[in-house]
CSV table of C-alpha atoms and ligand atoms in Angstrom, one decimal:
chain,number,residue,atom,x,y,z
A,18,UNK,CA,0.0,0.0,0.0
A,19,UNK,CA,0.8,3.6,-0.3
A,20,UNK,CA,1.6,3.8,3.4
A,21,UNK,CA,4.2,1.1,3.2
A,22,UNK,CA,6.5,3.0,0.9
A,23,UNK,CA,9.7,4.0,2.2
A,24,UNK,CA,8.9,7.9,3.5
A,25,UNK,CA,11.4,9.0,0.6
A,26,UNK,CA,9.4,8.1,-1.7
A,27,UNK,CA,6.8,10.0,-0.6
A,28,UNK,CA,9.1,13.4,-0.4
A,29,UNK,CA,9.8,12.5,-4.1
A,30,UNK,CA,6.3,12.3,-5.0
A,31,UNK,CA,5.3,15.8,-3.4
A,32,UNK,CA,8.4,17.1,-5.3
A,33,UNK,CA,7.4,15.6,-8.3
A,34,UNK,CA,3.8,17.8,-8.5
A,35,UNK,CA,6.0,20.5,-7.8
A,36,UNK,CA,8.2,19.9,-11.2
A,37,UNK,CA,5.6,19.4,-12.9
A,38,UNK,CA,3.6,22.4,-12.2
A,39,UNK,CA,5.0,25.1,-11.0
A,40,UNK,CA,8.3,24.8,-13.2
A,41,UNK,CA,6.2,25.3,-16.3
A,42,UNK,CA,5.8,29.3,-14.6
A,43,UNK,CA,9.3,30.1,-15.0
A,44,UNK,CA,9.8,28.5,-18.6
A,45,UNK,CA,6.2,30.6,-19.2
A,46,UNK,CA,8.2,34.0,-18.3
A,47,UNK,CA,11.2,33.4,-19.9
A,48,UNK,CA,9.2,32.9,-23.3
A,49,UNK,CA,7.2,36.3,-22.2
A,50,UNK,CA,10.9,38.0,-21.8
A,51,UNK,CA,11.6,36.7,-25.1
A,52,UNK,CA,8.8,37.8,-27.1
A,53,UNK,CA,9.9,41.1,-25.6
A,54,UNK,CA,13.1,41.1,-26.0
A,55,UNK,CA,13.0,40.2,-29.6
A,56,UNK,CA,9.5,40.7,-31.1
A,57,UNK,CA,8.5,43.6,-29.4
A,58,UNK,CA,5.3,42.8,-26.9
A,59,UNK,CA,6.4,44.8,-23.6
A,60,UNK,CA,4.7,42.6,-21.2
A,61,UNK,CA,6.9,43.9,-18.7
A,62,UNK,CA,8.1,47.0,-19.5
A,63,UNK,CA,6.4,50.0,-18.0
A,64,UNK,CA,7.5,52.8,-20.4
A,65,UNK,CA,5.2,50.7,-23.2
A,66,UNK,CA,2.2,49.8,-21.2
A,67,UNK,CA,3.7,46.6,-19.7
A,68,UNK,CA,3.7,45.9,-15.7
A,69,UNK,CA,7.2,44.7,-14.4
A,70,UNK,CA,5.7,43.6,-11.4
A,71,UNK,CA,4.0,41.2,-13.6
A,72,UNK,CA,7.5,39.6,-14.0
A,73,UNK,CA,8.2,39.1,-10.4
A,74,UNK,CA,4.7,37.4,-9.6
A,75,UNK,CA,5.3,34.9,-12.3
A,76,UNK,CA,9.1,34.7,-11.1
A,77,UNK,CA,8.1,34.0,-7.3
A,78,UNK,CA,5.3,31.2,-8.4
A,79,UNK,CA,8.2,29.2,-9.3
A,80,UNK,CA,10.5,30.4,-7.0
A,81,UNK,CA,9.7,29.6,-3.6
A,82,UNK,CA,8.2,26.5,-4.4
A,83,UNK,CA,11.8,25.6,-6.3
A,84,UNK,CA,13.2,25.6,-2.9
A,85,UNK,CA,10.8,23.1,-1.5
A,86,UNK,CA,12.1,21.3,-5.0
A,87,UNK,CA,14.9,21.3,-3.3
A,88,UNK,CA,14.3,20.5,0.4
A,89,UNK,CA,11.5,18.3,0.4
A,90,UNK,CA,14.6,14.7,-1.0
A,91,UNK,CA,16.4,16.2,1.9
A,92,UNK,CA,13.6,16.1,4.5
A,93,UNK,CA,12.4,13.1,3.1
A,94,UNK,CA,16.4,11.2,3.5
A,95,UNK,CA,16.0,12.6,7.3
A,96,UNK,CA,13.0,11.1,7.6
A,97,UNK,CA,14.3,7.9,5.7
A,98,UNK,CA,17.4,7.8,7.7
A,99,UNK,CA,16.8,8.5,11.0
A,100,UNK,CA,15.1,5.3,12.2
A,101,UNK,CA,18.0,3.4,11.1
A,102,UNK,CA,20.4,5.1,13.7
A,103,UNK,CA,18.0,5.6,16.4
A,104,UNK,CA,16.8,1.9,15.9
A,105,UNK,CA,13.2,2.7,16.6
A,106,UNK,CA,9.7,3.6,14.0
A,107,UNK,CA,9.6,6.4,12.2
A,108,UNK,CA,7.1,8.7,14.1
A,109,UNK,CA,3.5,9.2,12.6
A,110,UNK,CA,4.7,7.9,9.6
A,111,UNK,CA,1.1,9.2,7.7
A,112,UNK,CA,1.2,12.3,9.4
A,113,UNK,CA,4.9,12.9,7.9
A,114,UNK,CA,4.0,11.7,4.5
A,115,UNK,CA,0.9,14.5,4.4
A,116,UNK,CA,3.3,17.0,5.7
A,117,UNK,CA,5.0,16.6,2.3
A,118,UNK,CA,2.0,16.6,0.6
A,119,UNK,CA,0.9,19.6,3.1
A,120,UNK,CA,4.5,21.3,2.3
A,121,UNK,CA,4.0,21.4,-1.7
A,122,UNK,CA,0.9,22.8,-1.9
A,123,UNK,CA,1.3,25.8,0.6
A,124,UNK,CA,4.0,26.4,-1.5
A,125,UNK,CA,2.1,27.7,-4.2
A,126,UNK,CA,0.4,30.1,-1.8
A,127,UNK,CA,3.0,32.2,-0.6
A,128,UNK,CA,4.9,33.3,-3.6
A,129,UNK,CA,3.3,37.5,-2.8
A,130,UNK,CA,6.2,36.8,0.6
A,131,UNK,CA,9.0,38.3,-1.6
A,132,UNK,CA,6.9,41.4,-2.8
A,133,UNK,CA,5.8,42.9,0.2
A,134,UNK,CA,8.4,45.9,-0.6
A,135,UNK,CA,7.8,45.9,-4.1
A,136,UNK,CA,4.5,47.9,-4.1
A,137,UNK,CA,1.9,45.3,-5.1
A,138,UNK,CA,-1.6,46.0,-3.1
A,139,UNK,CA,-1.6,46.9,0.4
A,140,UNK,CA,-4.5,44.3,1.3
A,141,UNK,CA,-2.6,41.4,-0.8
A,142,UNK,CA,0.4,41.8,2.1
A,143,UNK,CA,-2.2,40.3,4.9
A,144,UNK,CA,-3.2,37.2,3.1
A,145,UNK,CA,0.3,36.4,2.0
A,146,UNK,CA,1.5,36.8,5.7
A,147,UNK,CA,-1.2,34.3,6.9
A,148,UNK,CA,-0.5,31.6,4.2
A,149,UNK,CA,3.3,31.8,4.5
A,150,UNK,CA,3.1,31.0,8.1
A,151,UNK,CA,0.9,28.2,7.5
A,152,UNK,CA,3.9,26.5,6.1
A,153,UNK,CA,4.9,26.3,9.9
A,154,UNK,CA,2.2,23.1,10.0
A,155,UNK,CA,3.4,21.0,8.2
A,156,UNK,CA,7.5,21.4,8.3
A,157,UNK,CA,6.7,21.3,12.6
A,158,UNK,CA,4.8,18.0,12.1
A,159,UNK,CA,8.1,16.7,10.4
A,160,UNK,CA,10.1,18.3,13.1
A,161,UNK,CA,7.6,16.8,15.8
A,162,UNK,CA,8.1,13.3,13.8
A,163,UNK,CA,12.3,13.6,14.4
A,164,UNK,CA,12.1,14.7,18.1
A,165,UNK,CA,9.7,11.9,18.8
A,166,UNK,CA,11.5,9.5,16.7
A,167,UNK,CA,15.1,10.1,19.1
A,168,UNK,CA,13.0,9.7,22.2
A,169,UNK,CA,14.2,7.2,24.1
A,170,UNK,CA,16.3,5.8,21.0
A,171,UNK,CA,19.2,3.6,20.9
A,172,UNK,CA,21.0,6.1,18.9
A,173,UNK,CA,24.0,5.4,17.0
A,174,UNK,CA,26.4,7.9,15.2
A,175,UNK,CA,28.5,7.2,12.3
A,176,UNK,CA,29.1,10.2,9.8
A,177,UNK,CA,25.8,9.9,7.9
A,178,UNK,CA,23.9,10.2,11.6
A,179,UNK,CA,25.6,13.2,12.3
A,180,UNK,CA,24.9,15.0,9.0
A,181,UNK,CA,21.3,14.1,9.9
A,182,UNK,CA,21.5,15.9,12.7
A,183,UNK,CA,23.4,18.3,11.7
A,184,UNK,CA,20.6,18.7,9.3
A,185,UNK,CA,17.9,18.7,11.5
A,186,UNK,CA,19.3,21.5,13.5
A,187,UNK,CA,20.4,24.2,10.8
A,188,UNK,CA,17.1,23.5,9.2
A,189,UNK,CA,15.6,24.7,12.3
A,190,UNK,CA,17.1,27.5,12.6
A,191,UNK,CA,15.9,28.2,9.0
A,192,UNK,CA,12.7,27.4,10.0
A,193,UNK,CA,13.0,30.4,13.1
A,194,UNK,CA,14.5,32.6,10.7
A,195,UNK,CA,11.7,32.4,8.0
A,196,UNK,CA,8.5,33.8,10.3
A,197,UNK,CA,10.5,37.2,10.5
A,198,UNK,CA,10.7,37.3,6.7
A,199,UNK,CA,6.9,36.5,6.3
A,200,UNK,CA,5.6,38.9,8.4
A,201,UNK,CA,4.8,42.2,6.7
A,202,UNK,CA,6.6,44.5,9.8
A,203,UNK,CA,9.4,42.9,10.3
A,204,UNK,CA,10.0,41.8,6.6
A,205,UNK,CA,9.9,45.8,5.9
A,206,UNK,CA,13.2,46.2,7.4
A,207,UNK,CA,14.7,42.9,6.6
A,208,UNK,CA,13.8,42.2,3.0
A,209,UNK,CA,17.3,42.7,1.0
A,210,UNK,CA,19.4,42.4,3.7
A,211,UNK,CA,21.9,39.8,4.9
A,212,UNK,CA,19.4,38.9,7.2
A,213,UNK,CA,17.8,37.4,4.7
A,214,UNK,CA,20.7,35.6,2.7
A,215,UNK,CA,21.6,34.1,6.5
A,216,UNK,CA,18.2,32.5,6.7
A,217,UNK,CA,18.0,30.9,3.2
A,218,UNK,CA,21.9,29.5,3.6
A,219,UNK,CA,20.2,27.7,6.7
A,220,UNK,CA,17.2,26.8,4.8
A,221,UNK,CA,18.9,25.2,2.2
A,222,UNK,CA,22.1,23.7,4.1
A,223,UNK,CA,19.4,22.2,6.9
A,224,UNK,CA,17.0,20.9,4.2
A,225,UNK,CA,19.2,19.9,1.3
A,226,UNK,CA,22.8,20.1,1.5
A,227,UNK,CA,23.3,18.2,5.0
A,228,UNK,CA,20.5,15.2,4.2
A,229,UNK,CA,22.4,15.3,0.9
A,230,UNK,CA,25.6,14.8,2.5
A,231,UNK,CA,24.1,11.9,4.9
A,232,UNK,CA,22.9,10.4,1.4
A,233,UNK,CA,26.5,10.3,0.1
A,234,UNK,CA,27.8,8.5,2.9
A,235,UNK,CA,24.7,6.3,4.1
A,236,UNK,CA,24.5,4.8,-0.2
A,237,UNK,CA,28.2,5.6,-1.4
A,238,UNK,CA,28.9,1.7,0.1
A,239,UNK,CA,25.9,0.4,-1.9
A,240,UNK,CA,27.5,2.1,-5.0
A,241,UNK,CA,30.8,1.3,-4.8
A,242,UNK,CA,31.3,-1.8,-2.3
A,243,UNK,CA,33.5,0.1,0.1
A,244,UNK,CA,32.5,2.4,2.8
A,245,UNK,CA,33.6,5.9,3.1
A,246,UNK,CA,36.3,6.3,6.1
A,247,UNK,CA,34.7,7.4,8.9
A,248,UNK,CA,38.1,9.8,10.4
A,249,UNK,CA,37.8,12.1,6.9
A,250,UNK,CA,33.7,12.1,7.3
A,251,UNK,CA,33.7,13.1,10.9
A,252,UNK,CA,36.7,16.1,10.0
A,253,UNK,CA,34.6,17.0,7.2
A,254,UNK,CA,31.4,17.4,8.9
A,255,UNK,CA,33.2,18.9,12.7
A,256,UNK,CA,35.0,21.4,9.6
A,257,UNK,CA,32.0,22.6,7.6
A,258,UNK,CA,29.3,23.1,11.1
A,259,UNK,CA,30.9,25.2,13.2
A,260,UNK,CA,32.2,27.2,10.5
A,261,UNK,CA,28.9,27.2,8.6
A,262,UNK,CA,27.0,28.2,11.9
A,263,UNK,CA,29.5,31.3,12.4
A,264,UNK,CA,29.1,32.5,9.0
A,265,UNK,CA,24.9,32.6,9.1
A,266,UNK,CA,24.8,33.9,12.1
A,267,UNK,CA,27.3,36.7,10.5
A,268,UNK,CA,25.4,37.3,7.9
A,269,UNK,CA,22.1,37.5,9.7
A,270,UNK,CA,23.6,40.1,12.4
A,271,UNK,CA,24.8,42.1,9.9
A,272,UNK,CA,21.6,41.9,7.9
A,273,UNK,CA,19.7,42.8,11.2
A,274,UNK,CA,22.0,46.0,11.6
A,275,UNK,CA,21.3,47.1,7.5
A,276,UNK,CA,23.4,45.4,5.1
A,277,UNK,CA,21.8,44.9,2.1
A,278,UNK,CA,22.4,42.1,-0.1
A,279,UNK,CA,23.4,42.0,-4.1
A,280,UNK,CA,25.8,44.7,-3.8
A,281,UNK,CA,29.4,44.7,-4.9
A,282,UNK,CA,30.6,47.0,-2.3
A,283,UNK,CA,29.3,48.8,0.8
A,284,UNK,CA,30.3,52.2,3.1
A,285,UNK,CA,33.1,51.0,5.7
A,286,UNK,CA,32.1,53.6,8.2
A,287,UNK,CA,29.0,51.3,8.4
A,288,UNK,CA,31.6,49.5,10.5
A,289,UNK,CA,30.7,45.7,8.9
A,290,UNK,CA,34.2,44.9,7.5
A,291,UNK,CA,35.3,42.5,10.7
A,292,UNK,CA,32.3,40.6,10.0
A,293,UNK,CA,32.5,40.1,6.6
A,294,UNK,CA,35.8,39.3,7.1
A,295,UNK,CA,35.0,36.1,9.5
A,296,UNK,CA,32.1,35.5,6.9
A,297,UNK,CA,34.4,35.0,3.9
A,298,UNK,CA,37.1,33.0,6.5
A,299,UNK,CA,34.1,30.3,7.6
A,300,UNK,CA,32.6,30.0,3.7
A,301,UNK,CA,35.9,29.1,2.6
A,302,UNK,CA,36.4,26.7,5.3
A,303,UNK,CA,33.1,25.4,4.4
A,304,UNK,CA,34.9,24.7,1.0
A,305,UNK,CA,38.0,23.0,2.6
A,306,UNK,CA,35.8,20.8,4.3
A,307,UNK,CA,34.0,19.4,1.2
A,308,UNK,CA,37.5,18.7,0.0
A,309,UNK,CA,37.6,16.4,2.6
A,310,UNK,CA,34.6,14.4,1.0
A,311,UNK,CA,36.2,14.6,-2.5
A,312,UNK,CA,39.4,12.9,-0.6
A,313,UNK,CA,37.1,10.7,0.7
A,314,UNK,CA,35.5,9.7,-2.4
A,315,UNK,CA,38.0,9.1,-4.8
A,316,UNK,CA,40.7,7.5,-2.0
A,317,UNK,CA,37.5,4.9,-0.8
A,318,UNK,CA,36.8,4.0,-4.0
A,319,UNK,CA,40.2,2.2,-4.2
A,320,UNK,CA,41.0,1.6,-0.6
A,321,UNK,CA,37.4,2.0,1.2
A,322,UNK,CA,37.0,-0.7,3.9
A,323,UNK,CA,34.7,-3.2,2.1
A,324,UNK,CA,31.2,-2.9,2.9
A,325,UNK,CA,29.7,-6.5,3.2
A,326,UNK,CA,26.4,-7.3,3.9
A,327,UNK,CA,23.8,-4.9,5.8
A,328,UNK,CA,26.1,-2.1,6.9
A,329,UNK,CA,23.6,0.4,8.7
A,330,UNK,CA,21.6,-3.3,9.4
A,331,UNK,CA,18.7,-1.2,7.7
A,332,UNK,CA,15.2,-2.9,6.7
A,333,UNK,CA,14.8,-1.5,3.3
A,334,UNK,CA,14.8,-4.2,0.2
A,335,UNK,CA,18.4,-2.4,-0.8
A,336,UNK,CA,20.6,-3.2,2.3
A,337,UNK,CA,18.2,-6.5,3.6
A,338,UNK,CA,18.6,-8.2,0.6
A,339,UNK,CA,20.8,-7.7,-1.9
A,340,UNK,CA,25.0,-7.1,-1.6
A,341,UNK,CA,27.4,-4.2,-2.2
A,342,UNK,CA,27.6,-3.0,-4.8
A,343,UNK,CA,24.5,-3.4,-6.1
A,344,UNK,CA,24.0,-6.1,-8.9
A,345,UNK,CA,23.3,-4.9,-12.6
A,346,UNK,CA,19.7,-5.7,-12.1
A,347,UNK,CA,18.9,-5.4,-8.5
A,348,UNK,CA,16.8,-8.1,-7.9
A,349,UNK,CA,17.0,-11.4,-9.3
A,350,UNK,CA,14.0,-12.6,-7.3
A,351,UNK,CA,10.9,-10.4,-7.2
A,352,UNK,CA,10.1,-9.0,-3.8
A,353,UNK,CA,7.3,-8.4,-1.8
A,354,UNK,CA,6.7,-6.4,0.8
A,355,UNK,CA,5.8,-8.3,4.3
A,356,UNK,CA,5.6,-5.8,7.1
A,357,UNK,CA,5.7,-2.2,8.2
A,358,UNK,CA,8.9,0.0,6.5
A,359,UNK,CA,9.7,1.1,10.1
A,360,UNK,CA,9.6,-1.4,12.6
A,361,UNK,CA,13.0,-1.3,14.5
A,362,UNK,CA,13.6,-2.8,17.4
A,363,UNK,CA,10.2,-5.3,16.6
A,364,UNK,CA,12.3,-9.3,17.1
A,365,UNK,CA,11.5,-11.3,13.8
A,366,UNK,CA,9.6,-8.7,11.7
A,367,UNK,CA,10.5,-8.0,8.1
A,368,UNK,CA,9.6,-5.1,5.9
A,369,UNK,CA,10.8,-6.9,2.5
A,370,UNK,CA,11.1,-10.4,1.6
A,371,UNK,CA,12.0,-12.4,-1.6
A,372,UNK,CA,8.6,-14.2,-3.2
A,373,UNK,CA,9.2,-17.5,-2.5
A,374,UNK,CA,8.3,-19.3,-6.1
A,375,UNK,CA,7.0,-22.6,-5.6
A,376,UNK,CA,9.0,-25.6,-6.7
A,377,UNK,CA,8.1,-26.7,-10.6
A,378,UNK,CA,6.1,-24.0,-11.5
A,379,UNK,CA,7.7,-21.6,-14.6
B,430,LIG,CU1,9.3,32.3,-0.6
């Protein structure tokens, strides 16, 4: 049934409806930019009749649900993930596949978030304020799902735990960061500021690049047949969190006191230079760090430890039933699915099984 899918799946699904509809928006007004670029129709400039707000509503549909294109794998490999270390179910596994569901389609609701400066309707600011924050529901029933989902776990923490974690914590300070943006008096004075750039960095580190990260080293050994080492993974993700969390914050406090973003150079008496400075050190830490999983990649390939059998001593059909690296065509037996996806820590139960064929019968 749909409720025994692994929860990725699910994530993938809600992304999917995203693609498919809201990506057609942007293609839409690039086309409109062409025709008035090159045949003349000024759809969006004013000087001819043509509204360049017009521009930035059709931009923003896309836009903000893109970043949900983005963050709704990574919440959905948290999800996926985190049972496996903490060796218990995934909580309110319905209620966090709806939340997905629940994610995508506020998304298309809130796109009027980035305009609130840019002189579109006074009474369209209200509504826009309302629905962003209803985003709130569904990304706090995920959040809800992880914290119950710890409780009382047997936790374990090899590098792909940690970048879960990891994960789970920058992404909520994303998700604290994004209220102040969606409300129409505060967003007044942070809209194009650092503030702003600070929040989506968390945002998209905490929802995509972390669970991305996790990804890498949780599947690399089903790829490749050797796992990633485990002293480089751990330098690269002690590297790249400290120094990430040093230059959000950064870059929020400056925003907060009135840098604005997209500019090429600013006044130093506004006395922000230290701060940039520390800014520019911890992003290019950030980079050194990934170096460390580049090392990691192309050194484990050759002289990984080999990964044999179930590694993480996960239930899902890839690491219960078939070996590293993962045979040219998966499964040579078809499967079935036999229990609940989730079920640590339940003696005897299976989530996947080989159908057994009987004897004789081709
Ligand atoms: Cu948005």
């Amino acid at each position: 049934s749909m409720f025994r899918i692994p929860i990725f799946a699910w994530s993938v699904l809600a992304t999917s409806l995203i693609a498919l509809t809201a990506t057609q928006l942007i293609g839409l007004s690039f086309q409109l930019v062409m025709f008035e670029r090159l045949f003349g129709m000024p759809f969006f400039d004013a000087t001819q009749g043509g509204n360049p707000i017009l521009f930035q509503h059709l931009f923003w549909f896309y836009s903000h649900p893109a970043v949900y294109v983005f963050i709704l794998p990574g919440l959905g490999i948290i999800s996926e993930l985190l049972p496996v270390f903490v060796r218990k179910p995934l909580f309110g596994y319905k209620w966090v596949a709806m939340s997905s569901m629940g994610i995508a389609l506020t998304g298309f609701l809130v796109w009027g978030h980035h305009m609130f400066t840019a002189g579109i309707e006074e009474y369209l600011r209200v509504p826009f304020m309302y629905s962003t924050l209803l985003v709130a529901v569904p990304t706090g029933v995920k959040f809800f799902s992880w914290v119950a989902t710890l409780w009382q776990g047997r936790i374990r923490f090899p590098v792909p735990m940690l970048f879960v974690l990891g994960g789970i914590v920058v992404f909520l300070l994303g998700g604290l960061t994004g209220p102040p943006n969606g409300t129409v008096s505060t967003d007044l004075h942070l809209h194009d500021t650092y503030f702003v750039v600070g929040h989506f960095h968390d945002t998209m580190f905490g929802g995509y690049i972390f669970p991305l990260f996790a990804a890498i080293y949780y599947w690399y050994p089903k790829i490749t047949g050797r796992k990633l080492n485990e002293t480089l993974g751990k330098l690269h993700f002690y590297l790249m969190t400290p120094s990430f969390m040093v230059m959000t914050f950064g870059q929020m406090y400056i925003g907060m006191l009135g840098m604005r973003r997209r500019i090429a150079d600013y006044d130093p008496a506004q006395g922000f230079d230290t701060t940039h400075l520390i800014i520019t050190i911890a992003g290019f830490m950030i980079a050194l760090s990934v170096l460390f999983l580049f090392i990691n990649l192309i050194r484990s390939a050759k002289h990984g430890e080999v990964a044999e059998g179930n590694i993480w001593e996960s239930r899902s059909p890839e690491w219960s039933l078939l070996p590293s690296p993962a045979p040219a065509h998966n499964y040579d037996q078809e499967i079935e699915v036999v229990g609940e996806p989730y079920d640590y820590g339940l003696a005897g139960s299976r989530y996947v099984a080989p159908i057994i064929q009987p004897a004789g019968d081709d």
